């Protein structure tokens, strides 16, 4: 939700950042500190390093990581209040979900997971809706860090991972995937050729059986590597968090938190 909410750019530019993609890169990377562009490209993984380099490290000369983190929390507060309403934000449902999600997030193992580690070092906010959002961010980055390790093990580069994920037909549509991650049409086409030569991509943008098997194995192993927080929360706690969270997600979707067209191949 955060990456599509107009509040994000509003608050991060007020903190000093330039409009546009800088808010995304600096906002997500700020918990790691004033890291270089190469660190952001490595940890975000499927973005063109050239795109990242246009915004990082310049962002840190305009706003400190601490100020960016604070502005991001302000943006999330505004976005959730707009999309869900003050009554939902202040509800017992959000408070209970926040407590459960925080328990799971605090059980996340930071070793070998730089983005998760950075987010775990951020001081927890006090408002339950911000606790819930921050916990989900920690869990998202924890899972993502493990996913990247598996992509590297599979011999997939950042653009390889993006093209094969798009080819599953369940994520971004190809034009958005390419443009939002900063790859040129020539780079995308060259990647498709390379993946076909490896037997992972068939005619058009479709995976071969080998490509499908690889993506399924990576997803299964990602779930396995990301299981510790949910094991700590327990089966009952995990189920309860899902029960509480589903109506919140439906509310965000109904309120239009994501673009209706041109981004996702399937609506979640």
PDB file of N, CA and C in Angstrom, residues 143-233:
ATOM      1  N   UNK A 143      11.128 -12.083   4.580  1.00  0.00           N
ATOM      2  CA  UNK A 143      10.830 -13.067   3.550  1.00  0.00           C
ATOM      3  C   UNK A 143      11.595 -12.741   2.267  1.00  0.00           C
ATOM      4  N   UNK A 144      11.629 -11.455   1.914  1.00  0.00           N
ATOM      5  CA  UNK A 144      12.308 -11.048   0.693  1.00  0.00           C
ATOM      6  C   UNK A 144      13.798 -11.318   0.717  1.00  0.00           C
ATOM      7  N   UNK A 145      14.442 -11.078   1.847  1.00  0.00           N
ATOM      8  CA  UNK A 145      15.878 -11.364   1.952  1.00  0.00           C
ATOM      9  C   UNK A 145      16.164 -12.847   1.699  1.00  0.00           C
ATOM     10  N   UNK A 146      15.331 -13.713   2.272  1.00  0.00           N
ATOM     11  CA  UNK A 146      15.508 -15.146   2.031  1.00  0.00           C
ATOM     12  C   UNK A 146      15.257 -15.504   0.583  1.00  0.00           C
ATOM     13  N   UNK A 147      14.271 -14.855  -0.021  1.00  0.00           N
ATOM     14  CA  UNK A 147      13.939 -15.094  -1.428  1.00  0.00           C
ATOM     15  C   UNK A 147      15.126 -14.745  -2.327  1.00  0.00           C
ATOM     16  N   UNK A 148      15.774 -13.625  -2.040  1.00  0.00           N
ATOM     17  CA  UNK A 148      16.918 -13.204  -2.849  1.00  0.00           C
ATOM     18  C   UNK A 148      18.057 -14.211  -2.743  1.00  0.00           C
ATOM     19  N   UNK A 149      18.296 -14.728  -1.551  1.00  0.00           N
ATOM     20  CA  UNK A 149      19.348 -15.739  -1.395  1.00  0.00           C
ATOM     21  C   UNK A 149      19.082 -16.951  -2.285  1.00  0.00           C
ATOM     22  N   UNK A 150      17.832 -17.328  -2.383  1.00  0.00           N
ATOM     23  CA  UNK A 150      17.473 -18.480  -3.217  1.00  0.00           C
ATOM     24  C   UNK A 150      17.582 -18.158  -4.701  1.00  0.00           C
ATOM     25  N   UNK A 151      17.256 -16.939  -5.082  1.00  0.00           N
ATOM     26  CA  UNK A 151      17.417 -16.533  -6.481  1.00  0.00           C
ATOM     27  C   UNK A 151      18.885 -16.565  -6.889  1.00  0.00           C
ATOM     28  N   UNK A 152      19.746 -16.071  -6.002  1.00  0.00           N
ATOM     29  CA  UNK A 152      21.182 -16.113  -6.280  1.00  0.00           C
ATOM     30  C   UNK A 152      21.646 -17.555  -6.404  1.00  0.00           C
ATOM     31  N   UNK A 153      21.198 -18.411  -5.494  1.00  0.00           N
ATOM     32  CA  UNK A 153      21.572 -19.826  -5.535  1.00  0.00           C
ATOM     33  C   UNK A 153      21.113 -20.478  -6.833  1.00  0.00           C
ATOM     34  N   UNK A 154      19.979 -20.028  -7.382  1.00  0.00           N
ATOM     35  CA  UNK A 154      19.450 -20.593  -8.619  1.00  0.00           C
ATOM     36  C   UNK A 154      20.116 -20.012  -9.858  1.00  0.00           C
ATOM     37  N   UNK A 155      21.027 -19.072  -9.670  1.00  0.00           N
ATOM     38  CA  UNK A 155      21.712 -18.475 -10.811  1.00  0.00           C
ATOM     39  C   UNK A 155      20.883 -17.460 -11.559  1.00  0.00           C
ATOM     40  N   UNK A 156      19.921 -16.849 -10.872  1.00  0.00           N
ATOM     41  CA  UNK A 156      19.082 -15.839 -11.493  1.00  0.00           C
ATOM     42  C   UNK A 156      19.550 -14.456 -11.061  1.00  0.00           C
ATOM     43  N   UNK A 157      19.798 -13.594 -12.026  1.00  0.00           N
ATOM     44  CA  UNK A 157      20.137 -12.214 -11.724  1.00  0.00           C
ATOM     45  C   UNK A 157      18.858 -11.453 -11.374  1.00  0.00           C
ATOM     46  N   UNK A 158      19.006 -10.174 -11.042  1.00  0.00           N
ATOM     47  CA  UNK A 158      17.834  -9.383 -10.719  1.00  0.00           C
ATOM     48  C   UNK A 158      16.834  -9.323 -11.853  1.00  0.00           C
ATOM     49  N   UNK A 159      17.310  -9.057 -13.065  1.00  0.00           N
ATOM     50  CA  UNK A 159      16.387  -8.980 -14.196  1.00  0.00           C
ATOM     51  C   UNK A 159      15.867 -10.364 -14.569  1.00  0.00           C
ATOM     52  N   UNK A 160      16.685 -11.403 -14.412  1.00  0.00           N
ATOM     53  CA  UNK A 160      16.198 -12.780 -14.629  1.00  0.00           C
ATOM     54  C   UNK A 160      15.027 -13.081 -13.700  1.00  0.00           C
ATOM     55  N   UNK A 161      15.193 -12.705 -12.445  1.00  0.00           N
ATOM     56  CA  UNK A 161      14.141 -12.963 -11.454  1.00  0.00           C
ATOM     57  C   UNK A 161      12.868 -12.216 -11.814  1.00  0.00           C
ATOM     58  N   UNK A 162      13.027 -10.972 -12.271  1.00  0.00           N
ATOM     59  CA  UNK A 162      11.867 -10.153 -12.622  1.00  0.00           C
ATOM     60  C   UNK A 162      11.136 -10.723 -13.834  1.00  0.00           C
ATOM     61  N   UNK A 163      11.871 -11.094 -14.867  1.00  0.00           N
ATOM     62  CA  UNK A 163      11.240 -11.625 -16.079  1.00  0.00           C
ATOM     63  C   UNK A 163      10.543 -12.943 -15.788  1.00  0.00           C
ATOM     64  N   UNK A 164      11.197 -13.836 -15.047  1.00  0.00           N
ATOM     65  CA  UNK A 164      10.566 -15.127 -14.765  1.00  0.00           C
ATOM     66  C   UNK A 164       9.370 -14.973 -13.832  1.00  0.00           C
ATOM     67  N   UNK A 165       9.434 -14.049 -12.899  1.00  0.00           N
ATOM     68  CA  UNK A 165       8.278 -13.809 -12.033  1.00  0.00           C
ATOM     69  C   UNK A 165       7.115 -13.259 -12.838  1.00  0.00           C
ATOM     70  N   UNK A 166       7.408 -12.333 -13.752  1.00  0.00           N
ATOM     71  CA  UNK A 166       6.361 -11.782 -14.601  1.00  0.00           C
ATOM     72  C   UNK A 166       5.748 -12.860 -15.480  1.00  0.00           C
ATOM     73  N   UNK A 167       6.576 -13.792 -15.929  1.00  0.00           N
ATOM     74  CA  UNK A 167       6.106 -14.861 -16.813  1.00  0.00           C
ATOM     75  C   UNK A 167       5.163 -15.834 -16.126  1.00  0.00           C
ATOM     76  N   UNK A 168       5.104 -15.814 -14.788  1.00  0.00           N
ATOM     77  CA  UNK A 168       4.142 -16.675 -14.102  1.00  0.00           C
ATOM     78  C   UNK A 168       2.715 -16.186 -14.295  1.00  0.00           C
ATOM     79  N   UNK A 169       2.558 -14.914 -14.695  1.00  0.00           N
ATOM     80  CA  UNK A 169       1.231 -14.369 -14.917  1.00  0.00           C
ATOM     81  C   UNK A 169       0.487 -13.996 -13.657  1.00  0.00           C
ATOM     82  N   UNK A 170       1.183 -13.933 -12.526  1.00  0.00           N
ATOM     83  CA  UNK A 170       0.510 -13.636 -11.257  1.00  0.00           C
ATOM     84  C   UNK A 170       1.064 -12.394 -10.571  1.00  0.00           C
ATOM     85  N   UNK A 171       1.981 -11.693 -11.204  1.00  0.00           N
ATOM     86  CA  UNK A 171       2.555 -10.508 -10.582  1.00  0.00           C
ATOM     87  C   UNK A 171       2.310  -9.269 -11.417  1.00  0.00           C
ATOM     88  N   UNK A 172       3.371  -8.500 -11.637  1.00  0.00           N
ATOM     89  CA  UNK A 172       3.253  -7.302 -12.454  1.00  0.00           C
ATOM     90  C   UNK A 172       3.037  -7.658 -13.920  1.00  0.00           C
ATOM     91  N   UNK A 173       2.342  -6.788 -14.642  1.00  0.00           N
ATOM     92  CA  UNK A 173       2.298  -6.923 -16.089  1.00  0.00           C
ATOM     93  C   UNK A 173       3.658  -6.496 -16.630  1.00  0.00           C
ATOM     94  N   UNK A 174       4.115  -7.094 -17.739  1.00  0.00           N
ATOM     95  CA  UNK A 174       5.485  -6.831 -18.207  1.00  0.00           C
ATOM     96  C   UNK A 174       5.842  -5.363 -18.405  1.00  0.00           C
ATOM     97  N   UNK A 175       5.001  -4.527 -19.033  1.00  0.00           N
ATOM     98  CA  UNK A 175       5.418  -3.131 -19.222  1.00  0.00           C
ATOM     99  C   UNK A 175       5.693  -2.411 -17.902  1.00  0.00           C
ATOM    100  N   UNK A 176       4.845  -2.656 -16.907  1.00  0.00           N
ATOM    101  CA  UNK A 176       5.070  -2.008 -15.610  1.00  0.00           C
ATOM    102  C   UNK A 176       6.309  -2.573 -14.936  1.00  0.00           C
ATOM    103  N   UNK A 177       6.479  -3.887 -15.001  1.00  0.00           N
ATOM    104  CA  UNK A 177       7.637  -4.516 -14.375  1.00  0.00           C
ATOM    105  C   UNK A 177       8.932  -3.931 -14.929  1.00  0.00           C
ATOM    106  N   UNK A 178       9.013  -3.825 -16.245  1.00  0.00           N
ATOM    107  CA  UNK A 178      10.237  -3.320 -16.874  1.00  0.00           C
ATOM    108  C   UNK A 178      10.475  -1.857 -16.542  1.00  0.00           C
ATOM    109  N   UNK A 179       9.433  -1.036 -16.725  1.00  0.00           N
ATOM    110  CA  UNK A 179       9.600   0.401 -16.537  1.00  0.00           C
ATOM    111  C   UNK A 179       9.824   0.763 -15.074  1.00  0.00           C
ATOM    112  N   UNK A 180       9.074   0.149 -14.177  1.00  0.00           N
ATOM    113  CA  UNK A 180       9.189   0.511 -12.766  1.00  0.00           C
ATOM    114  C   UNK A 180      10.524   0.094 -12.177  1.00  0.00           C
ATOM    115  N   UNK A 181      11.120  -0.950 -12.738  1.00  0.00           N
ATOM    116  CA  UNK A 181      12.424  -1.419 -12.260  1.00  0.00           C
ATOM    117  C   UNK A 181      13.584  -0.837 -13.050  1.00  0.00           C
ATOM    118  N   UNK A 182      13.292  -0.026 -14.045  1.00  0.00           N
ATOM    119  CA  UNK A 182      14.326   0.750 -14.719  1.00  0.00           C
ATOM    120  C   UNK A 182      15.117   0.043 -15.793  1.00  0.00           C
ATOM    121  N   UNK A 183      14.611  -1.077 -16.316  1.00  0.00           N
ATOM    122  CA  UNK A 183      15.334  -1.793 -17.361  1.00  0.00           C
ATOM    123  C   UNK A 183      14.917  -1.280 -18.733  1.00  0.00           C
ATOM    124  N   UNK A 184      15.857  -1.220 -19.655  1.00  0.00           N
ATOM    125  CA  UNK A 184      15.539  -0.788 -21.011  1.00  0.00           C
ATOM    126  C   UNK A 184      14.889  -1.932 -21.789  1.00  0.00           C
ATOM    127  N   UNK A 185      14.262  -1.600 -22.898  1.00  0.00           N
ATOM    128  CA  UNK A 185      13.661  -2.635 -23.734  1.00  0.00           C
ATOM    129  C   UNK A 185      14.721  -3.607 -24.244  1.00  0.00           C
ATOM    130  N   UNK A 186      15.911  -3.085 -24.589  1.00  0.00           N
ATOM    131  CA  UNK A 186      16.993  -3.960 -25.067  1.00  0.00           C
ATOM    132  C   UNK A 186      17.460  -4.899 -23.966  1.00  0.00           C
ATOM    133  N   UNK A 187      17.581  -4.409 -22.743  1.00  0.00           N
ATOM    134  CA  UNK A 187      18.001  -5.268 -21.630  1.00  0.00           C
ATOM    135  C   UNK A 187      16.968  -6.356 -21.357  1.00  0.00           C
ATOM    136  N   UNK A 188      15.702  -5.983 -21.418  1.00  0.00           N
ATOM    137  CA  UNK A 188      14.635  -6.958 -21.198  1.00  0.00           C
ATOM    138  C   UNK A 188      14.655  -8.030 -22.290  1.00  0.00           C
ATOM    139  N   UNK A 189      14.801  -7.595 -23.547  1.00  0.00           N
ATOM    140  CA  UNK A 189      14.819  -8.543 -24.671  1.00  0.00           C
ATOM    141  C   UNK A 189      16.016  -9.475 -24.574  1.00  0.00           C
ATOM    142  N   UNK A 190      17.172  -8.940 -24.206  1.00  0.00           N
ATOM    143  CA  UNK A 190      18.368  -9.772 -24.068  1.00  0.00           C
ATOM    144  C   UNK A 190      18.192 -10.789 -22.955  1.00  0.00           C
ATOM    145  N   UNK A 191      17.513 -10.408 -21.902  1.00  0.00           N
ATOM    146  CA  UNK A 191      17.248 -11.344 -20.808  1.00  0.00           C
ATOM    147  C   UNK A 191      16.338 -12.465 -21.284  1.00  0.00           C
ATOM    148  N   UNK A 192      15.306 -12.135 -22.039  1.00  0.00           N
ATOM    149  CA  UNK A 192      14.419 -13.165 -22.567  1.00  0.00           C
ATOM    150  C   UNK A 192      15.195 -14.170 -23.412  1.00  0.00           C
ATOM    151  N   UNK A 193      16.094 -13.673 -24.265  1.00  0.00           N
ATOM    152  CA  UNK A 193      16.916 -14.561 -25.096  1.00  0.00           C
ATOM    153  C   UNK A 193      17.751 -15.479 -24.218  1.00  0.00           C
ATOM    154  N   UNK A 194      18.386 -14.925 -23.201  1.00  0.00           N
ATOM    155  CA  UNK A 194      19.224 -15.711 -22.311  1.00  0.00           C
ATOM    156  C   UNK A 194      18.416 -16.783 -21.579  1.00  0.00           C
ATOM    157  N   UNK A 195      17.233 -16.429 -21.118  1.00  0.00           N
ATOM    158  CA  UNK A 195      16.395 -17.393 -20.404  1.00  0.00           C
ATOM    159  C   UNK A 195      15.893 -18.501 -21.330  1.00  0.00           C
ATOM    160  N   UNK A 196      15.653 -18.162 -22.580  1.00  0.00           N
ATOM    161  CA  UNK A 196      15.262 -19.206 -23.545  1.00  0.00           C
ATOM    162  C   UNK A 196      16.428 -20.154 -23.801  1.00  0.00           C
ATOM    163  N   UNK A 197      17.614 -19.613 -23.892  1.00  0.00           N
ATOM    164  CA  UNK A 197      18.789 -20.457 -24.107  1.00  0.00           C
ATOM    165  C   UNK A 197      19.015 -21.388 -22.923  1.00  0.00           C
ATOM    166  N   UNK A 198      18.597 -20.977 -21.741  1.00  0.00           N
ATOM    167  CA  UNK A 198      18.731 -21.812 -20.542  1.00  0.00           C
ATOM    168  C   UNK A 198      17.568 -22.785 -20.381  1.00  0.00           C
ATOM    169  N   UNK A 199      16.599 -22.688 -21.260  1.00  0.00           N
ATOM    170  CA  UNK A 199      15.456 -23.598 -21.195  1.00  0.00           C
ATOM    171  C   UNK A 199      14.416 -23.222 -20.171  1.00  0.00           C
ATOM    172  N   UNK A 200      14.438 -21.980 -19.700  1.00  0.00           N
ATOM    173  CA  UNK A 200      13.491 -21.553 -18.665  1.00  0.00           C
ATOM    174  C   UNK A 200      12.296 -20.801 -19.237  1.00  0.00           C
ATOM    175  N   UNK A 201      12.463 -20.216 -20.421  1.00  0.00           N
ATOM    176  CA  UNK A 201      11.417 -19.405 -21.029  1.00  0.00           C
ATOM    177  C   UNK A 201      11.101 -19.949 -22.408  1.00  0.00           C
ATOM    178  N   UNK A 202       9.798 -20.080 -22.701  1.00  0.00           N
ATOM    179  CA  UNK A 202       9.369 -20.583 -23.997  1.00  0.00           C
ATOM    180  C   UNK A 202       9.011 -19.453 -24.933  1.00  0.00           C
ATOM    181  N   UNK A 203       8.159 -19.746 -25.913  1.00  0.00           N
ATOM    182  CA  UNK A 203       7.714 -18.721 -26.850  1.00  0.00           C
ATOM    183  C   UNK A 203       6.874 -17.684 -26.116  1.00  0.00           C
ATOM    184  N   UNK A 204       7.035 -16.429 -26.530  1.00  0.00           N
ATOM    185  CA  UNK A 204       6.338 -15.374 -25.821  1.00  0.00           C
ATOM    186  C   UNK A 204       6.906 -15.250 -24.423  1.00  0.00           C
ATOM    187  N   UNK A 205       6.127 -14.660 -23.538  1.00  0.00           N
ATOM    188  CA  UNK A 205       6.571 -14.532 -22.152  1.00  0.00           C
ATOM    189  C   UNK A 205       5.876 -15.606 -21.330  1.00  0.00           C
ATOM    190  N   UNK A 206       6.305 -16.858 -21.527  1.00  0.00           N
ATOM    191  CA  UNK A 206       5.732 -17.984 -20.784  1.00  0.00           C
ATOM    192  C   UNK A 206       6.860 -18.900 -20.345  1.00  0.00           C
ATOM    193  N   UNK A 207       6.725 -19.448 -19.156  1.00  0.00           N
ATOM    194  CA  UNK A 207       7.739 -20.334 -18.623  1.00  0.00           C
ATOM    195  C   UNK A 207       7.613 -21.730 -19.226  1.00  0.00           C
ATOM    196  N   UNK A 208       8.741 -22.375 -19.417  1.00  0.00           N
ATOM    197  CA  UNK A 208       8.755 -23.787 -19.792  1.00  0.00           C
ATOM    198  C   UNK A 208       8.449 -24.622 -18.552  1.00  0.00           C
ATOM    199  N   UNK A 209       8.204 -25.919 -18.691  1.00  0.00           N
ATOM    200  CA  UNK A 209       8.045 -26.753 -17.501  1.00  0.00           C
ATOM    201  C   UNK A 209       9.223 -26.633 -16.544  1.00  0.00           C
ATOM    202  N   UNK A 210      10.439 -26.527 -17.115  1.00  0.00           N
ATOM    203  CA  UNK A 210      11.624 -26.373 -16.261  1.00  0.00           C
ATOM    204  C   UNK A 210      11.587 -25.028 -15.526  1.00  0.00           C
ATOM    205  N   UNK A 211      11.154 -23.991 -16.242  1.00  0.00           N
ATOM    206  CA  UNK A 211      11.053 -22.682 -15.617  1.00  0.00           C
ATOM    207  C   UNK A 211      10.009 -22.651 -14.523  1.00  0.00           C
ATOM    208  N   UNK A 212       8.865 -23.276 -14.788  1.00  0.00           N
ATOM    209  CA  UNK A 212       7.821 -23.352 -13.769  1.00  0.00           C
ATOM    210  C   UNK A 212       8.301 -24.105 -12.535  1.00  0.00           C
ATOM    211  N   UNK A 213       8.997 -25.218 -12.767  1.00  0.00           N
ATOM    212  CA  UNK A 213       9.487 -26.019 -11.649  1.00  0.00           C
ATOM    213  C   UNK A 213      10.477 -25.221 -10.807  1.00  0.00           C
ATOM    214  N   UNK A 214      11.331 -24.442 -11.474  1.00  0.00           N
ATOM    215  CA  UNK A 214      12.309 -23.634 -10.744  1.00  0.00           C
ATOM    216  C   UNK A 214      11.611 -22.582  -9.903  1.00  0.00           C
ATOM    217  N   UNK A 215      10.643 -21.867 -10.490  1.00  0.00           N
ATOM    218  CA  UNK A 215       9.938 -20.833  -9.742  1.00  0.00           C
ATOM    219  C   UNK A 215       9.163 -21.442  -8.571  1.00  0.00           C
ATOM    220  N   UNK A 216       8.540 -22.580  -8.769  1.00  0.00           N
ATOM    221  CA  UNK A 216       7.789 -23.220  -7.686  1.00  0.00           C
ATOM    222  C   UNK A 216       8.720 -23.664  -6.565  1.00  0.00           C
ATOM    223  N   UNK A 217       9.889 -24.174  -6.938  1.00  0.00           N
ATOM    224  CA  UNK A 217      10.842 -24.597  -5.904  1.00  0.00           C
ATOM    225  C   UNK A 217      11.326 -23.396  -5.107  1.00  0.00           C
ATOM    226  N   UNK A 218      11.605 -22.297  -5.793  1.00  0.00           N
ATOM    227  CA  UNK A 218      12.067 -21.094  -5.104  1.00  0.00           C
ATOM    228  C   UNK A 218      10.995 -20.575  -4.159  1.00  0.00           C
ATOM    229  N   UNK A 219       9.733 -20.580  -4.598  1.00  0.00           N
ATOM    230  CA  UNK A 219       8.653 -20.112  -3.733  1.00  0.00           C
ATOM    231  C   UNK A 219       8.489 -21.012  -2.511  1.00  0.00           C
ATOM    232  N   UNK A 220       8.543 -22.320  -2.731  1.00  0.00           N
ATOM    233  CA  UNK A 220       8.426 -23.256  -1.614  1.00  0.00           C
ATOM    234  C   UNK A 220       9.561 -23.065  -0.617  1.00  0.00           C
ATOM    235  N   UNK A 221      10.776 -22.914  -1.136  1.00  0.00           N
ATOM    236  CA  UNK A 221      11.924 -22.741  -0.248  1.00  0.00           C
ATOM    237  C   UNK A 221      11.891 -21.372   0.445  1.00  0.00           C
ATOM    238  N   UNK A 222      11.351 -20.373  -0.241  1.00  0.00           N
ATOM    239  CA  UNK A 222      11.192 -19.061   0.392  1.00  0.00           C
ATOM    240  C   UNK A 222      10.261 -19.161   1.590  1.00  0.00           C
ATOM    241  N   UNK A 223       9.170 -19.893   1.417  1.00  0.00           N
ATOM    242  CA  UNK A 223       8.252 -20.109   2.539  1.00  0.00           C
ATOM    243  C   UNK A 223       8.960 -20.826   3.687  1.00  0.00           C
ATOM    244  N   UNK A 224       9.776 -21.813   3.332  1.00  0.00           N
ATOM    245  CA  UNK A 224      10.491 -22.567   4.364  1.00  0.00           C
ATOM    246  C   UNK A 224      11.468 -21.665   5.121  1.00  0.00           C
ATOM    247  N   UNK A 225      12.232 -20.861   4.394  1.00  0.00           N
ATOM    248  CA  UNK A 225      13.207 -19.984   5.045  1.00  0.00           C
ATOM    249  C   UNK A 225      12.527 -18.869   5.841  1.00  0.00           C
ATOM    250  N   UNK A 226      11.318 -18.547   5.471  1.00  0.00           N
ATOM    251  CA  UNK A 226      10.616 -17.461   6.151  1.00  0.00           C
ATOM    252  C   UNK A 226       9.662 -17.923   7.221  1.00  0.00           C
ATOM    253  N   UNK A 227       9.761 -19.180   7.647  1.00  0.00           N
ATOM    254  CA  UNK A 227       8.763 -19.758   8.558  1.00  0.00           C
ATOM    255  C   UNK A 227       8.965 -19.401  10.022  1.00  0.00           C
ATOM    256  N   UNK A 228      10.171 -19.004  10.408  1.00  0.00           N
ATOM    257  CA  UNK A 228      10.467 -18.823  11.841  1.00  0.00           C
ATOM    258  C   UNK A 228       9.501 -17.878  12.556  1.00  0.00           C
ATOM    259  N   UNK A 229       9.177 -16.706  11.998  1.00  0.00           N
ATOM    260  CA  UNK A 229       8.245 -15.822  12.717  1.00  0.00           C
ATOM    261  C   UNK A 229       6.890 -16.465  12.961  1.00  0.00           C
ATOM    262  N   UNK A 230       6.422 -17.245  11.985  1.00  0.00           N
ATOM    263  CA  UNK A 230       5.099 -17.853  12.106  1.00  0.00           C
ATOM    264  C   UNK A 230       5.129 -19.055  13.044  1.00  0.00           C
ATOM    265  N   UNK A 231       6.250 -19.736  13.078  1.00  0.00           N
ATOM    266  CA  UNK A 231       6.398 -20.821  14.052  1.00  0.00           C
ATOM    267  C   UNK A 231       6.402 -20.258  15.471  1.00  0.00           C
ATOM    268  N   UNK A 232       7.027 -19.106  15.645  1.00  0.00           N
ATOM    269  CA  UNK A 232       7.056 -18.470  16.963  1.00  0.00           C
ATOM    270  C   UNK A 232       5.662 -17.991  17.365  1.00  0.00           C
ATOM    271  N   UNK A 233       4.912 -17.496  16.414  1.00  0.00           N
ATOM    272  CA  UNK A 233       3.555 -17.031  16.703  1.00  0.00           C
ATOM    273  C   UNK A 233       2.624 -18.198  16.983  1.00  0.00           C
TER     274      UNK A 233
END
